[in-house]
Amino acid sequence: MRSVGWGILGLGNIAHKFASDLLLVNNTELVAVASSDFKRAKVFSEKYESKRFYDGYSQLLEDDEVEIIYIASLHPQHAKLSIAAMEKGKAVLCEKPLAMNEYEVKKMLTVAHSREVFLMEGLWTRFNPSFEQVQDWISDDTLGAVRYLNATFSFNGLDRGEDSRLFNPEKGGGTLLDIGIYPLFLAYQLLGMPKDIKATAHLTTGGVDQQLAILLTYENAHAILYSSFTHNEDMRATIAGEKGEIYMESRWHETPKISLITPENTISKSFEFNGKGYSYEIEEASQCIREGKKESAKWSLNNSLELMQLMDSIRELCGIHYPSDRN
Ligand SMILES: NC(=O)c1ccc[n+]([C@@H]2O[C@H](COP(=O)([O-])OP(=O)(O)OC[C@H]3O[C@@H](n4cnc5c(N)ncnc54)[C@H](OP(=O)(O)O)[C@@H]3O)[C@@H](O)[C@H]2O)c1
């Protein structure tokens, strides 16, 4: 199997976690990293053994050995930087959310199609083995028809301050785009597009959601979802079907531990993760590149588009607006 050459753009918190997992994935190589801060690029490069590091992003886009770029900057930069990379013929794995809104996602998809390059949103939970098992229990009908789903994502980020990326609208602040996207993903992936959406939020003075509750109604099911930056809580997910219940243990979006309870049986599974869990999206993207695919069948561009359409609808219901909506 041939090695795939990776680049990383934007070297903050998530880029570190991703790079440490990239080192664990066979037949991949961290070719180059780029940051707006020269020293940050140099230190990062030494720590994760990249061949090269760049001061600023433009040289990374010109590096012939880099096949795919992982975009790890803040949400409002995702669309612009992904498009810049794709325009240079690079494949892109972009952090979630893929962009700020449907308009930006559509622009990205247009470029991906016209340049015929691979593009995928880094919705890493989708590729984790524990989640794959959950999907199998549903697709093989062990759970029966899903009737109810409950998932949350909360932590206390109040001490981060108004200028942090959690709360500053210019930095794409708010729970929905950052963490509420995970419960929404779970409902979307397992139940599809809802018939009806209800949502209510507590907004900050800056206008972003610090607590958000969502109720999705389907033909024969309900999903109750919640996200918050104002408190901690046990993040367990429940998926209840006509034949049993699935529990994804805390924190469900990255859990190796799941169980299935039926009237006859309890099956508990604990998966050995390779690293923190980012290795699975890395394997998926790398394999797609090797096979010349332009998108992942497991988390397609249409999936990302529909997820963003749901987020746009929820924002509309709650009055959550961003400077990027004016573009
Ligand atoms: N998948 C996951 O588990 C996960 C977890 C956390 C975050 N994320 C996602 O990853 C992205 C980055 O989050 P993070 O926590 O890593 O953020 P972060 O550490 O605050 O910043 C990441 C990078 O964004 C660039 N940046 C920061 N502030 C900026 C500004 N004001 N203007 C322009 N660029 C700026 C910087 O890149 P330079 O190094 O080039 O300066 C910075 O290193 C977000 O979109 C988030 O949704 C995903």
mmCIF file of C-alpha atoms and ligand atoms in Angstrom:
data_model
loop_
_atom_site.group_PDB
_atom_site.id
_atom_site.type_symbol
_atom_site.label_atom_id
_atom_site.label_comp_id
_atom_site.label_asym_id
_atom_site.label_seq_id
_atom_site.Cartn_x
_atom_site.Cartn_y
_atom_site.Cartn_z
ATOM 1 C CA MET A 1 0.000 0.000 0.000
ATOM 2 C CA ARG A 2 1.501 3.324 -1.011
ATOM 3 C CA SER A 3 2.096 6.138 1.478
ATOM 4 C CA VAL A 4 -0.092 9.257 1.366
ATOM 5 C CA GLY A 5 1.551 12.651 1.955
ATOM 6 C CA TRP A 6 -0.285 14.888 4.417
ATOM 7 C CA GLY A 7 -0.056 18.577 5.231
ATOM 8 C CA ILE A 8 -1.634 20.373 8.187
ATOM 9 C CA LEU A 9 -2.786 23.985 8.004
ATOM 10 C CA GLY A 10 -3.497 25.906 11.257
ATOM 11 C CA LEU A 11 -1.603 24.521 14.217
ATOM 12 C CA GLY A 12 -3.856 24.946 17.257
ATOM 13 C CA ASN A 13 -5.409 22.611 19.781
ATOM 14 C CA ILE A 14 -7.013 20.062 17.440
ATOM 15 C CA ALA A 15 -4.035 19.967 15.065
ATOM 16 C CA HIS A 16 -1.903 18.538 17.891
ATOM 17 C CA LYS A 17 -4.345 15.710 18.580
ATOM 18 C CA PHE A 18 -4.690 14.958 14.889
ATOM 19 C CA ALA A 19 -0.920 14.947 14.278
ATOM 20 C CA SER A 20 -0.254 12.565 17.167
ATOM 21 C CA ASP A 21 -2.796 10.134 15.674
ATOM 22 C CA LEU A 22 -1.398 10.599 12.166
ATOM 23 C CA LEU A 23 1.902 9.222 13.470
ATOM 24 C CA LEU A 24 0.054 5.994 14.363
ATOM 25 C CA VAL A 25 -1.471 5.407 10.927
ATOM 26 C CA ASN A 26 0.531 3.145 8.620
ATOM 27 C CA ASN A 27 1.342 4.294 5.100
ATOM 28 C CA THR A 28 0.877 7.980 5.782
ATOM 29 C CA GLU A 29 3.488 10.678 6.159
ATOM 30 C CA LEU A 30 3.326 14.176 7.604
ATOM 31 C CA VAL A 31 5.122 16.054 4.837
ATOM 32 C CA ALA A 32 4.624 19.658 5.921
ATOM 33 C CA VAL A 33 2.810 21.918 8.380
ATOM 34 C CA ALA A 34 1.919 25.604 8.108
ATOM 35 C CA SER A 35 0.968 28.281 10.591
ATOM 36 C CA SER A 36 0.496 32.033 10.633
ATOM 37 C CA ASP A 37 3.145 31.929 13.358
ATOM 38 C CA PHE A 38 6.640 30.837 12.309
ATOM 39 C CA LYS A 39 7.703 29.664 15.761
ATOM 40 C CA ARG A 40 4.502 27.628 16.194
ATOM 41 C CA ALA A 41 5.187 25.919 12.853
ATOM 42 C CA LYS A 42 8.781 25.090 13.785
ATOM 43 C CA VAL A 43 7.907 23.675 17.224
ATOM 44 C CA PHE A 44 4.989 21.657 15.796
ATOM 45 C CA SER A 45 7.144 20.306 12.982
ATOM 46 C CA GLU A 46 9.816 19.104 15.397
ATOM 47 C CA LYS A 47 7.290 17.491 17.720
ATOM 48 C CA TYR A 48 5.459 15.528 14.995
ATOM 49 C CA GLU A 49 8.440 14.972 12.686
ATOM 50 C CA SER A 50 7.152 16.712 9.570
ATOM 51 C CA LYS A 51 9.666 17.029 6.741
ATOM 52 C CA ARG A 52 9.007 20.751 6.296
ATOM 53 C CA PHE A 53 7.296 23.660 8.026
ATOM 54 C CA TYR A 54 6.051 26.925 6.576
ATOM 55 C CA ASP A 55 5.549 30.455 7.845
ATOM 56 C CA GLY A 56 2.108 31.242 6.381
ATOM 57 C CA TYR A 57 -0.113 28.997 4.299
ATOM 58 C CA SER A 58 0.764 29.694 0.650
ATOM 59 C CA GLN A 59 3.909 27.527 0.439
ATOM 60 C CA LEU A 60 2.048 24.525 1.835
ATOM 61 C CA LEU A 61 -0.419 24.785 -1.048
ATOM 62 C CA GLU A 62 2.524 24.703 -3.506
ATOM 63 C CA ASP A 63 4.294 21.725 -1.902
ATOM 64 C CA ASP A 64 4.244 18.973 -4.540
ATOM 65 C CA GLU A 65 4.727 16.179 -2.029
ATOM 66 C CA VAL A 66 1.578 17.150 -0.100
ATOM 67 C CA GLU A 67 -1.430 15.282 -1.492
ATOM 68 C CA ILE A 68 -4.014 16.082 1.148
ATOM 69 C CA ILE A 69 -4.289 19.050 3.510
ATOM 70 C CA TYR A 70 -6.006 18.841 6.883
ATOM 71 C CA ILE A 71 -7.604 22.244 7.554
ATOM 72 C CA ALA A 72 -7.529 22.843 11.323
ATOM 73 C CA SER A 73 -8.235 26.571 11.530
ATOM 74 C CA LEU A 74 -11.361 28.188 13.004
ATOM 75 C CA HIS A 75 -14.773 27.579 11.384
ATOM 76 C CA PRO A 76 -15.025 30.939 9.560
ATOM 77 C CA GLN A 77 -11.773 30.144 7.698
ATOM 78 C CA HIS A 78 -12.761 26.593 6.665
ATOM 79 C CA ALA A 79 -14.421 27.426 3.344
ATOM 80 C CA LYS A 80 -11.857 29.981 2.169
ATOM 81 C CA LEU A 81 -8.811 27.862 3.061
ATOM 82 C CA SER A 82 -10.300 24.622 1.714
ATOM 83 C CA ILE A 83 -11.140 26.346 -1.568
ATOM 84 C CA ALA A 84 -7.627 27.818 -1.792
ATOM 85 C CA ALA A 85 -6.155 24.323 -1.285
ATOM 86 C CA MET A 86 -8.505 22.663 -3.795
ATOM 87 C CA GLU A 87 -7.790 25.390 -6.374
ATOM 88 C CA LYS A 88 -4.152 24.261 -6.150
ATOM 89 C CA GLY A 89 -5.251 20.676 -6.808
ATOM 90 C CA LYS A 90 -4.927 19.480 -3.210
ATOM 91 C CA ALA A 91 -7.299 17.016 -1.578
ATOM 92 C CA VAL A 92 -8.817 18.372 1.632
ATOM 93 C CA LEU A 93 -9.927 16.971 4.974
ATOM 94 C CA CYS A 94 -11.565 19.956 6.661
ATOM 95 C CA GLU A 95 -12.447 20.082 10.349
ATOM 96 C CA LYS A 96 -16.095 20.204 11.350
ATOM 97 C CA PRO A 97 -18.207 22.178 10.679
ATOM 98 C CA LEU A 98 -17.327 22.057 6.979
ATOM 99 C CA ALA A 99 -18.174 25.768 6.739
ATOM 100 C CA MET A 100 -20.362 28.426 8.375
ATOM 101 C CA ASN A 101 -23.516 27.900 6.319
ATOM 102 C CA GLU A 102 -25.082 26.179 3.318
ATOM 103 C CA TYR A 103 -23.946 28.883 0.902
ATOM 104 C CA GLU A 104 -20.284 28.303 1.826
ATOM 105 C CA VAL A 105 -20.639 24.503 1.688
ATOM 106 C CA LYS A 106 -22.122 24.731 -1.814
ATOM 107 C CA LYS A 107 -19.199 26.911 -2.945
ATOM 108 C CA MET A 108 -16.772 24.294 -1.609
ATOM 109 C CA LEU A 109 -18.630 21.466 -3.349
ATOM 110 C CA THR A 110 -18.585 23.356 -6.643
ATOM 111 C CA VAL A 111 -14.798 23.732 -6.459
ATOM 112 C CA ALA A 112 -14.297 20.100 -5.382
ATOM 113 C CA HIS A 113 -16.318 18.944 -8.399
ATOM 114 C CA SER A 114 -14.772 21.317 -10.922
ATOM 115 C CA ARG A 115 -11.191 20.596 -9.793
ATOM 116 C CA GLU A 116 -11.980 16.892 -9.348
ATOM 117 C CA VAL A 117 -10.321 16.693 -5.954
ATOM 118 C CA PHE A 118 -11.211 14.790 -2.787
ATOM 119 C CA LEU A 119 -13.046 16.705 -0.059
ATOM 120 C CA MET A 120 -14.316 15.418 3.275
ATOM 121 C CA GLU A 121 -15.539 16.957 6.532
ATOM 122 C CA GLY A 122 -13.639 15.711 9.575
ATOM 123 C CA LEU A 123 -16.651 14.248 11.362
ATOM 124 C CA TRP A 124 -14.419 11.721 13.069
ATOM 125 C CA THR A 125 -17.129 10.037 15.204
ATOM 126 C CA ARG A 126 -18.567 8.579 11.984
ATOM 127 C CA PHE A 127 -15.444 6.456 11.451
ATOM 128 C CA ASN A 128 -14.818 5.200 14.983
ATOM 129 C CA PRO A 129 -15.227 1.422 15.456
ATOM 130 C CA SER A 130 -17.721 1.838 18.316
ATOM 131 C CA PHE A 131 -19.981 3.938 16.122
ATOM 132 C CA GLU A 132 -19.603 1.447 13.257
ATOM 133 C CA GLN A 133 -20.890 -1.241 15.658
ATOM 134 C CA VAL A 134 -23.881 0.940 16.591
ATOM 135 C CA GLN A 135 -24.669 1.307 12.904
ATOM 136 C CA ASP A 136 -24.382 -2.461 12.419
ATOM 137 C CA TRP A 137 -26.810 -3.171 15.274
ATOM 138 C CA ILE A 138 -29.280 -0.887 13.547
ATOM 139 C CA SER A 139 -28.757 -2.003 9.955
ATOM 140 C CA ASP A 140 -28.961 -5.728 10.846
ATOM 141 C CA ASP A 141 -32.214 -5.015 12.719
ATOM 142 C CA THR A 142 -30.950 -6.186 16.127
ATOM 143 C CA LEU A 143 -32.278 -2.937 17.620
ATOM 144 C CA GLY A 144 -35.473 -2.856 15.583
ATOM 145 C CA ALA A 145 -36.872 0.389 14.235
ATOM 146 C CA VAL A 146 -35.351 3.387 16.040
ATOM 147 C CA ARG A 147 -38.067 5.271 17.950
ATOM 148 C CA TYR A 148 -36.110 7.588 20.246
ATOM 149 C CA LEU A 149 -32.660 9.116 20.360
ATOM 150 C CA ASN A 150 -31.145 11.350 23.019
ATOM 151 C CA ALA A 151 -27.677 12.858 22.735
ATOM 152 C CA THR A 152 -25.989 15.837 24.342
ATOM 153 C CA PHE A 153 -22.637 17.615 24.275
ATOM 154 C CA SER A 154 -21.809 20.027 27.074
ATOM 155 C CA PHE A 155 -18.878 21.388 29.001
ATOM 156 C CA ASN A 156 -18.283 24.417 31.156
ATOM 157 C CA GLY A 157 -16.398 26.911 29.012
ATOM 158 C CA LEU A 158 -17.536 30.050 30.793
ATOM 159 C CA ASP A 159 -13.993 30.829 31.951
ATOM 160 C CA ARG A 160 -12.735 31.008 28.339
ATOM 161 C CA GLY A 161 -14.008 34.573 27.932
ATOM 162 C CA GLU A 162 -15.931 36.505 25.297
ATOM 163 C CA ASP A 163 -13.034 36.679 22.853
ATOM 164 C CA SER A 164 -12.457 32.927 22.826
ATOM 165 C CA ARG A 165 -13.458 30.902 19.785
ATOM 166 C CA LEU A 166 -16.315 29.471 21.864
ATOM 167 C CA PHE A 167 -18.060 32.806 22.305
ATOM 168 C CA ASN A 168 -16.754 35.300 19.734
ATOM 169 C CA PRO A 169 -19.127 35.439 16.690
ATOM 170 C CA GLU A 170 -16.213 36.563 14.469
ATOM 171 C CA LYS A 171 -14.526 33.267 15.360
ATOM 172 C CA GLY A 172 -17.659 31.220 14.702
ATOM 173 C CA GLY A 173 -18.586 30.956 18.411
ATOM 174 C CA GLY A 174 -21.650 29.143 19.741
ATOM 175 C CA THR A 175 -22.425 25.565 20.706
ATOM 176 C CA LEU A 176 -24.268 24.414 17.592
ATOM 177 C CA LEU A 177 -21.401 24.696 15.112
ATOM 178 C CA ASP A 178 -18.792 23.513 17.597
ATOM 179 C CA ILE A 179 -20.330 20.722 19.706
ATOM 180 C CA GLY A 180 -24.085 20.634 18.985
ATOM 181 C CA ILE A 181 -23.056 19.348 15.565
ATOM 182 C CA TYR A 182 -22.269 15.948 17.167
ATOM 183 C CA PRO A 183 -25.739 15.151 18.588
ATOM 184 C CA LEU A 184 -27.215 16.504 15.368
ATOM 185 C CA PHE A 185 -24.911 14.263 13.356
ATOM 186 C CA LEU A 186 -26.034 11.230 15.399
ATOM 187 C CA ALA A 187 -29.707 11.920 14.745
ATOM 188 C CA TYR A 188 -29.095 12.681 11.067
ATOM 189 C CA GLN A 189 -26.906 9.635 10.498
ATOM 190 C CA LEU A 190 -29.312 7.206 12.170
ATOM 191 C CA LEU A 191 -32.682 8.752 11.321
ATOM 192 C CA GLY A 192 -32.076 11.027 8.325
ATOM 193 C CA MET A 193 -33.721 14.381 7.651
ATOM 194 C CA PRO A 194 -36.547 15.163 10.116
ATOM 195 C CA LYS A 195 -40.100 16.150 9.216
ATOM 196 C CA ASP A 196 -40.100 18.942 11.785
ATOM 197 C CA ILE A 197 -37.513 20.874 13.809
ATOM 198 C CA LYS A 198 -38.035 22.774 17.026
ATOM 199 C CA ALA A 199 -35.183 24.574 18.725
ATOM 200 C CA THR A 200 -34.647 27.109 21.458
ATOM 201 C CA ALA A 201 -31.428 28.733 22.654
ATOM 202 C CA HIS A 202 -29.987 30.991 25.312
ATOM 203 C CA LEU A 203 -27.859 33.478 23.425
ATOM 204 C CA THR A 204 -24.897 35.455 24.769
ATOM 205 C CA THR A 205 -24.884 39.253 24.546
ATOM 206 C CA GLY A 206 -22.699 38.716 21.461
ATOM 207 C CA GLY A 207 -25.538 36.731 19.875
ATOM 208 C CA VAL A 208 -24.185 33.175 19.856
ATOM 209 C CA ASP A 209 -25.860 30.185 21.504
ATOM 210 C CA GLN A 210 -24.454 29.198 24.898
ATOM 211 C CA GLN A 211 -27.218 26.627 25.532
ATOM 212 C CA LEU A 212 -29.312 24.998 22.842
ATOM 213 C CA ALA A 213 -32.142 22.441 22.926
ATOM 214 C CA ILE A 214 -33.400 20.749 19.751
ATOM 215 C CA LEU A 215 -36.387 18.482 19.125
ATOM 216 C CA LEU A 216 -36.452 16.628 15.818
ATOM 217 C CA THR A 217 -39.636 14.855 14.761
ATOM 218 C CA TYR A 218 -39.568 11.958 12.296
ATOM 219 C CA GLU A 219 -42.376 9.830 10.879
ATOM 220 C CA ASN A 220 -42.034 7.301 13.702
ATOM 221 C CA ALA A 221 -39.335 8.706 15.975
ATOM 222 C CA HIS A 222 -38.167 11.647 18.050
ATOM 223 C CA ALA A 223 -34.648 12.924 18.718
ATOM 224 C CA ILE A 224 -33.946 15.153 21.702
ATOM 225 C CA LEU A 225 -30.610 16.912 21.424
ATOM 226 C CA TYR A 226 -28.807 19.456 23.583
ATOM 227 C CA SER A 227 -25.525 21.368 23.703
ATOM 228 C CA SER A 228 -24.033 23.831 26.172
ATOM 229 C CA PHE A 229 -20.905 25.755 27.124
ATOM 230 C CA THR A 230 -22.258 26.618 30.582
ATOM 231 C CA HIS A 231 -21.968 23.408 32.630
ATOM 232 C CA ASN A 232 -20.554 19.917 32.690
ATOM 233 C CA GLU A 233 -22.726 16.797 32.450
ATOM 234 C CA ASP A 234 -22.469 13.112 31.701
ATOM 235 C CA MET A 235 -22.436 12.815 27.935
ATOM 236 C CA ARG A 236 -24.122 9.475 27.339
ATOM 237 C CA ALA A 237 -26.189 8.811 24.220
ATOM 238 C CA THR A 238 -29.312 6.641 24.098
ATOM 239 C CA ILE A 239 -30.749 5.075 20.984
ATOM 240 C CA ALA A 240 -33.955 3.139 21.646
ATOM 241 C CA GLY A 241 -35.553 0.816 19.152
ATOM 242 C CA GLU A 242 -38.540 -1.502 19.103
ATOM 243 C CA LYS A 243 -36.360 -4.488 20.046
ATOM 244 C CA GLY A 244 -33.845 -2.935 22.472
ATOM 245 C CA GLU A 245 -31.718 0.001 23.633
ATOM 246 C CA ILE A 246 -28.192 1.088 22.761
ATOM 247 C CA TYR A 247 -26.120 3.149 25.198
ATOM 248 C CA MET A 248 -22.964 4.940 24.101
ATOM 249 C CA GLU A 249 -20.997 5.692 27.249
ATOM 250 C CA SER A 250 -19.616 9.084 28.235
ATOM 251 C CA ARG A 251 -18.326 10.936 26.242
ATOM 252 C CA TRP A 252 -20.384 9.222 23.609
ATOM 253 C CA HIS A 253 -18.920 10.982 20.563
ATOM 254 C CA GLU A 254 -15.471 9.490 21.243
ATOM 255 C CA THR A 255 -16.382 6.491 23.360
ATOM 256 C CA PRO A 256 -14.852 3.071 22.928
ATOM 257 C CA LYS A 257 -17.656 1.649 25.153
ATOM 258 C CA ILE A 258 -21.150 0.778 23.976
ATOM 259 C CA SER A 259 -23.845 -1.638 25.033
ATOM 260 C CA LEU A 260 -26.952 -3.171 23.554
ATOM 261 C CA ILE A 261 -29.746 -4.303 25.858
ATOM 262 C CA THR A 262 -32.593 -6.499 24.634
ATOM 263 C CA PRO A 263 -35.144 -8.416 26.719
ATOM 264 C CA GLU A 264 -33.038 -11.568 26.181
ATOM 265 C CA ASN A 265 -29.510 -10.258 26.411
ATOM 266 C CA THR A 266 -26.997 -7.507 27.289
ATOM 267 C CA ILE A 267 -23.989 -7.127 25.024
ATOM 268 C CA SER A 268 -21.249 -4.737 26.170
ATOM 269 C CA LYS A 269 -18.344 -3.929 23.908
ATOM 270 C CA SER A 270 -15.158 -1.983 24.559
ATOM 271 C CA PHE A 271 -13.010 -1.181 21.537
ATOM 272 C CA GLU A 272 -9.227 -0.694 21.629
ATOM 273 C CA PHE A 273 -8.786 2.660 19.912
ATOM 274 C CA ASN A 274 -5.725 3.385 17.850
ATOM 275 C CA GLY A 275 -4.717 6.696 19.478
ATOM 276 C CA LYS A 276 -7.414 9.196 20.363
ATOM 277 C CA GLY A 277 -9.741 8.114 17.553
ATOM 278 C CA TYR A 278 -8.729 10.513 14.776
ATOM 279 C CA SER A 279 -6.796 7.668 13.144
ATOM 280 C CA TYR A 280 -10.012 6.264 11.643
ATOM 281 C CA GLU A 281 -10.915 9.378 9.659
ATOM 282 C CA ILE A 282 -7.252 9.579 8.602
ATOM 283 C CA GLU A 283 -7.376 5.971 7.348
ATOM 284 C CA GLU A 284 -10.627 6.634 5.481
ATOM 285 C CA ALA A 285 -9.348 9.787 3.779
ATOM 286 C CA SER A 286 -5.977 8.207 2.944
ATOM 287 C CA GLN A 287 -7.630 5.144 1.411
ATOM 288 C CA CYS A 288 -9.957 7.343 -0.656
ATOM 289 C CA ILE A 289 -6.884 9.184 -1.988
ATOM 290 C CA ARG A 290 -5.155 5.911 -2.889
ATOM 291 C CA GLU A 291 -8.253 4.736 -4.739
ATOM 292 C CA GLY A 292 -8.710 8.051 -6.542
ATOM 293 C CA LYS A 293 -12.090 8.707 -4.916
ATOM 294 C CA LYS A 294 -13.398 12.253 -4.708
ATOM 295 C CA GLU A 295 -15.492 11.738 -1.590
ATOM 296 C CA SER A 296 -16.066 9.211 1.173
ATOM 297 C CA ALA A 297 -19.019 6.839 0.877
ATOM 298 C CA LYS A 298 -19.226 6.785 4.687
ATOM 299 C CA TRP A 299 -19.555 10.546 5.136
ATOM 300 C CA SER A 300 -20.391 12.013 1.758
ATOM 301 C CA LEU A 301 -20.465 15.623 0.635
ATOM 302 C CA ASN A 302 -24.251 15.416 0.478
ATOM 303 C CA ASN A 303 -24.233 14.289 4.118
ATOM 304 C CA SER A 304 -22.201 17.385 5.034
ATOM 305 C CA LEU A 305 -24.528 19.579 2.994
ATOM 306 C CA GLU A 306 -27.664 18.187 4.636
ATOM 307 C CA LEU A 307 -26.128 18.498 8.104
ATOM 308 C CA MET A 308 -25.363 22.135 7.354
ATOM 309 C CA GLN A 309 -28.917 22.699 6.079
ATOM 310 C CA LEU A 310 -30.187 21.389 9.412
ATOM 311 C CA MET A 311 -27.833 23.717 11.289
ATOM 312 C CA ASP A 312 -28.960 26.673 9.173
ATOM 313 C CA SER A 313 -32.602 25.857 9.992
ATOM 314 C CA ILE A 314 -31.846 25.594 13.712
ATOM 315 C CA ARG A 315 -29.957 28.901 13.629
ATOM 316 C CA GLU A 316 -32.916 30.527 11.901
ATOM 317 C CA LEU A 317 -35.313 29.261 14.590
ATOM 318 C CA CYS A 318 -33.041 30.563 17.368
ATOM 319 C CA GLY A 319 -31.907 33.830 15.752
ATOM 320 C CA ILE A 320 -28.200 32.899 15.621
ATOM 321 C CA HIS A 321 -26.365 35.032 13.051
ATOM 322 C CA TYR A 322 -22.712 35.418 12.036
ATOM 323 C CA PRO A 323 -20.747 38.083 10.171
ATOM 324 C CA SER A 324 -20.031 35.461 7.469
ATOM 325 C CA ASP A 325 -23.782 35.179 6.717
ATOM 326 C CA ARG A 326 -23.543 38.562 4.991
ATOM 327 C CA ASN A 327 -21.020 37.337 2.384
HETATM 328 N N1 LIG B 1 -12.688 17.001 15.777
HETATM 329 C C1 LIG B 1 -12.539 17.418 17.003
HETATM 330 O O1 LIG B 1 -12.546 16.644 17.966
HETATM 331 C C2 LIG B 1 -12.343 18.876 17.251
HETATM 332 C C3 LIG B 1 -11.971 19.322 18.522
HETATM 333 C C4 LIG B 1 -11.715 20.672 18.691
HETATM 334 C C5 LIG B 1 -11.869 21.543 17.622
HETATM 335 N N2 LIG B 1 -12.262 21.080 16.415
HETATM 336 C C6 LIG B 1 -12.407 21.991 15.276
HETATM 337 O O2 LIG B 1 -11.122 22.430 14.894
HETATM 338 C C7 LIG B 1 -11.126 23.793 14.533
HETATM 339 C C8 LIG B 1 -10.039 24.497 15.310
HETATM 340 O O3 LIG B 1 -10.311 24.392 16.691
HETATM 341 P P1 LIG B 1 -9.110 24.542 17.764
HETATM 342 O O4 LIG B 1 -9.682 24.237 19.085
HETATM 343 O O5 LIG B 1 -7.911 23.794 17.301
HETATM 344 O O6 LIG B 1 -8.857 26.112 17.665
HETATM 345 P P2 LIG B 1 -7.622 26.989 18.138
HETATM 346 O O7 LIG B 1 -6.615 26.151 18.832
HETATM 347 O O8 LIG B 1 -8.171 28.160 18.864
HETATM 348 O O9 LIG B 1 -7.063 27.571 16.742
HETATM 349 C C9 LIG B 1 -6.715 26.767 15.670
HETATM 350 C C10 LIG B 1 -5.930 27.576 14.660
HETATM 351 O O10 LIG B 1 -6.774 28.511 13.982
HETATM 352 C C11 LIG B 1 -6.024 29.664 13.612
HETATM 353 N N3 LIG B 1 -6.606 30.844 14.276
HETATM 354 C C12 LIG B 1 -6.847 31.028 15.568
HETATM 355 N N4 LIG B 1 -7.380 32.245 15.802
HETATM 356 C C13 LIG B 1 -7.496 32.822 14.619
HETATM 357 C C14 LIG B 1 -7.963 34.085 14.194
HETATM 358 N N5 LIG B 1 -8.467 34.966 15.043
HETATM 359 N N6 LIG B 1 -7.928 34.348 12.882
HETATM 360 C C15 LIG B 1 -7.414 33.448 12.007
HETATM 361 N N7 LIG B 1 -6.942 32.223 12.361
HETATM 362 C C16 LIG B 1 -6.991 31.924 13.642
HETATM 363 C C17 LIG B 1 -4.614 29.466 14.138
HETATM 364 O O11 LIG B 1 -3.823 28.924 13.094
HETATM 365 P P3 LIG B 1 -2.261 29.266 12.937
HETATM 366 O O12 LIG B 1 -1.521 28.203 13.696
HETATM 367 O O13 LIG B 1 -2.035 29.233 11.491
HETATM 368 O O14 LIG B 1 -2.041 30.623 13.512
HETATM 369 C C18 LIG B 1 -4.830 28.448 15.247
HETATM 370 O O15 LIG B 1 -3.680 27.727 15.538
HETATM 371 C C19 LIG B 1 -12.544 24.303 14.796
HETATM 372 O O16 LIG B 1 -13.221 24.499 13.580
HETATM 373 C C20 LIG B 1 -13.213 23.217 15.624
HETATM 374 O O17 LIG B 1 -14.571 23.016 15.268
HETATM 375 C C21 LIG B 1 -12.486 19.768 16.215
#
